[in-house]
Amino acid sequence: MTGDLTARDAIPLLTLKGVGRTYNVGDSETRVLRDVDLEIHEGDFLAILGPSGSGKSTLLNLLALLDRPTVGKYHVNGDDVTGLGERQRDALRSDMFGFVFQASHVMTEESSARNVALGLRIQGLGHREREKRIRPALERVGLIHRTDAPGKNLSGGERQRLALARALATNPKVLFADEPTGNLDVANTKRVIDELRSLNAQGMTVVVITHDPAVAAAARSQVTIVDGVLVQSTEKRASSSWNSHAIKPDVADPTASVPSGRKPGHWQGVVDDVYDALTALTSRTGRTILLIIAFMLGSGGLVLSVGLSQTASAQVSERLARAALDELQVSLSASGSQAYDSSGTTPSDQRNRIEGLDGVVDVGLRYDMASKDLKPSRFQPGLAVHEPTFAGSLLAVDSHYLELNDVVVEPASALSLLDESFGKPVALVGRETAVRWGISAAGPDQKIWVAGQPVPVVGVIESPGRNQLLSDSIVMGIGDFRQPVLTDPMFIVRTVPGFPAPLSEAVPLALDAAHPEYFKVSTVADLRSLRRGVNTDLSVFIGVLSWVLLALACLSSATSMYLTVQTRRSEIALRRAIGTSRASIRRMFVFEGLLVGTGGGLAGGAAGMAALLVFCLQQGWTPVLGLEAVAMGVLAGAVTGVLAAMYPAISASRADPAQAIRG
Ligand code: ADP
């Protein structure tokens, strides 16, 4: 009796004084517990009995710091914990209490060992210490042969024993059990009762809610609640079987140093959160792959669009730099335009004069024609075929112009037809125009319409050489048109490299020594300012599209994660109940978003580069892509991944453990 007296005289482990709990549902108030006074001493085995709805779970939740009393005080080891903050309550639960609920709340995708480790992780124990505790706990409940089996493969009885192992591995001071045998058959019920008894015999305090007379009989003392009031308390002191010193919990005096938040092993905690996120992703592979693809399309598109504009810009720079060395363009100035009409000098005279100058290699002649007047079309105008207006270039040129631009025409013989079409108009079309208009190759049966006349297509410009505009163009011979259609000729002068500058002064004088001002000469160097404006329509389009795709990826990922939060409610509830902080729950989901987003971003970076390579191979361009563009793609994926996880993470962390455990 002396030992008992010592224990009884000591400060009770748990003390409720005048505790009440009221729920507000709509406008009405329900008092679920009233004026409860209760003392639980270290080493007690208390059964809480009472009809359904009488307030047993509410009482247990208050004792276990899963809920707060509306009135009254709660002391743990003599310290008032009624007003403790959320983090301290989380830490206290994790350090002092173990839980077994009617539903086992095991993590179905994780092994038994990982399930048992959960509480140990929350306590901040390192990997080695966890390993030391997992096996004995599983052995104790007879599940050692199921160590690696995922929770979903265990039977109901096994799951409940696993829940018990999870609780006892943390060596709690108090084990709370809410109808632990409610779903079990006779054999498993007996096993759980024996285990509770034996834990209590070793000094663990056990508080159990039960309807089961066998469980109630195992307890040392019982309280009964009716309508929220403690009506009866019986005590049987079978002292023979207990010895409060048999087990020494790790936590010596839990309230003496009420934990203040995260414990040591912070990095271990972060590693665990990442591991949890990875498990969540790998256990739902189909969903994960779809999400990664969504992020991949978005960030891959970004990388591709940046790559395209960088490549196109480099392409133009290179071409301009090359052209600046050996090209001049000569046209009539405004005053020259009028004078030219009356001078009687033909363009071919002028061409010969330029060609005669030193340093000139070749001279090509080009007229830009107005599409809006000549209305080129694929089909005969007036037929009821609706065609979009031709948006490419409509030119009249001589064969020199095409040659000095290094244009490749198929068939090559079409070039000479341009100069000598025997009075009949003929046309070459650019490859892009040909594709758009469904002209597979030049031939006698292929014709287009210009100025209301049929024009045979004698060749296709397969490669536009130095002038990209020729890809989408209709090119006709100069002889096919007369004034006034052809006004303002432009001479393209190919020079020996380095000659554009001196020739730019010599050409106007050679053309008209009296009126050099009639002519305007520009070197390509003058056009360099154009470089700034280079931004292909394609890359702008892909850029916009990829932001839209990223937004969609973000949205679908958020939705999917939110749905996952719903399906993992039970697991999240358990994590919260056994002491996982809200921050840790948030981290778990944010890491999940980060991993999916970064994975998608990396895949997108690779896919974007591959797409750029294929595109450039097709165009014959040299791909240019700064590494920072790839990094941006990955970053965009990661950031949108995290953004997508925000709402689900917050919503998961908000779950109130007491409510969530009820389901
Ligand atoms: P028991 O465990 O004895 O079956 P509970 O403690 O679960 O009883 O519930 C006691 C009463 O409190 C019940 O009438 C229940 O409906 C009510 N109750 C429990 N939780 C809430 C809540 N969050 N909001 C409103 N009423 C609640």
mmCIF file of C-alpha atoms in Angstrom, residues 100-104 155-164 178-193 196 212 215:
data_model
loop_
_atom_site.group_PDB
_atom_site.id
_atom_site.type_symbol
_atom_site.label_atom_id
_atom_site.label_comp_id
_atom_site.label_asym_id
_atom_site.label_seq_id
_atom_site.Cartn_x
_atom_site.Cartn_y
_atom_site.Cartn_z
ATOM 1 C CA VAL A 100 -5.037 4.272 -30.926
ATOM 2 C CA PHE A 101 -8.362 5.040 -32.534
ATOM 3 C CA GLN A 102 -11.258 2.855 -33.606
ATOM 4 C CA ALA A 103 -10.184 3.389 -37.217
ATOM 5 C CA SER A 104 -6.523 2.490 -37.418
ATOM 6 C CA SER A 155 -6.128 -7.193 -42.387
ATOM 7 C CA GLY A 156 -8.308 -5.084 -40.071
ATOM 8 C CA GLY A 157 -6.887 -6.788 -36.955
ATOM 9 C CA GLU A 158 -3.323 -6.385 -38.204
ATOM 10 C CA ARG A 159 -3.892 -2.708 -38.931
ATOM 11 C CA GLN A 160 -5.109 -2.125 -35.406
ATOM 12 C CA ARG A 161 -2.092 -3.921 -33.993
ATOM 13 C CA LEU A 162 0.083 -1.798 -36.269
ATOM 14 C CA ALA A 163 -1.604 1.297 -34.819
ATOM 15 C CA LEU A 164 -0.728 0.018 -31.367
ATOM 16 C CA ASP A 178 -10.809 5.402 -28.434
ATOM 17 C CA GLU A 179 -12.796 2.179 -28.941
ATOM 18 C CA PRO A 180 -9.615 0.324 -29.942
ATOM 19 C CA THR A 181 -11.442 -2.982 -30.324
ATOM 20 C CA GLY A 182 -14.602 -1.582 -31.900
ATOM 21 C CA ASN A 183 -13.898 -3.150 -35.291
ATOM 22 C CA LEU A 184 -12.134 -6.320 -34.188
ATOM 23 C CA ASP A 185 -13.039 -10.003 -33.906
ATOM 24 C CA VAL A 186 -12.753 -11.895 -30.624
ATOM 25 C CA ALA A 187 -9.181 -13.106 -31.124
ATOM 26 C CA ASN A 188 -7.829 -9.689 -32.082
ATOM 27 C CA THR A 189 -9.795 -8.034 -29.276
ATOM 28 C CA LYS A 190 -8.139 -10.345 -26.759
ATOM 29 C CA ARG A 191 -4.743 -9.571 -28.194
ATOM 30 C CA VAL A 192 -5.258 -5.832 -27.923
ATOM 31 C CA ILE A 193 -6.584 -6.120 -24.356
ATOM 32 C CA LEU A 196 -2.928 -2.734 -23.081
ATOM 33 C CA ASP A 212 -16.622 -3.616 -24.647
ATOM 34 C CA VAL A 215 -11.869 -4.040 -22.126
#
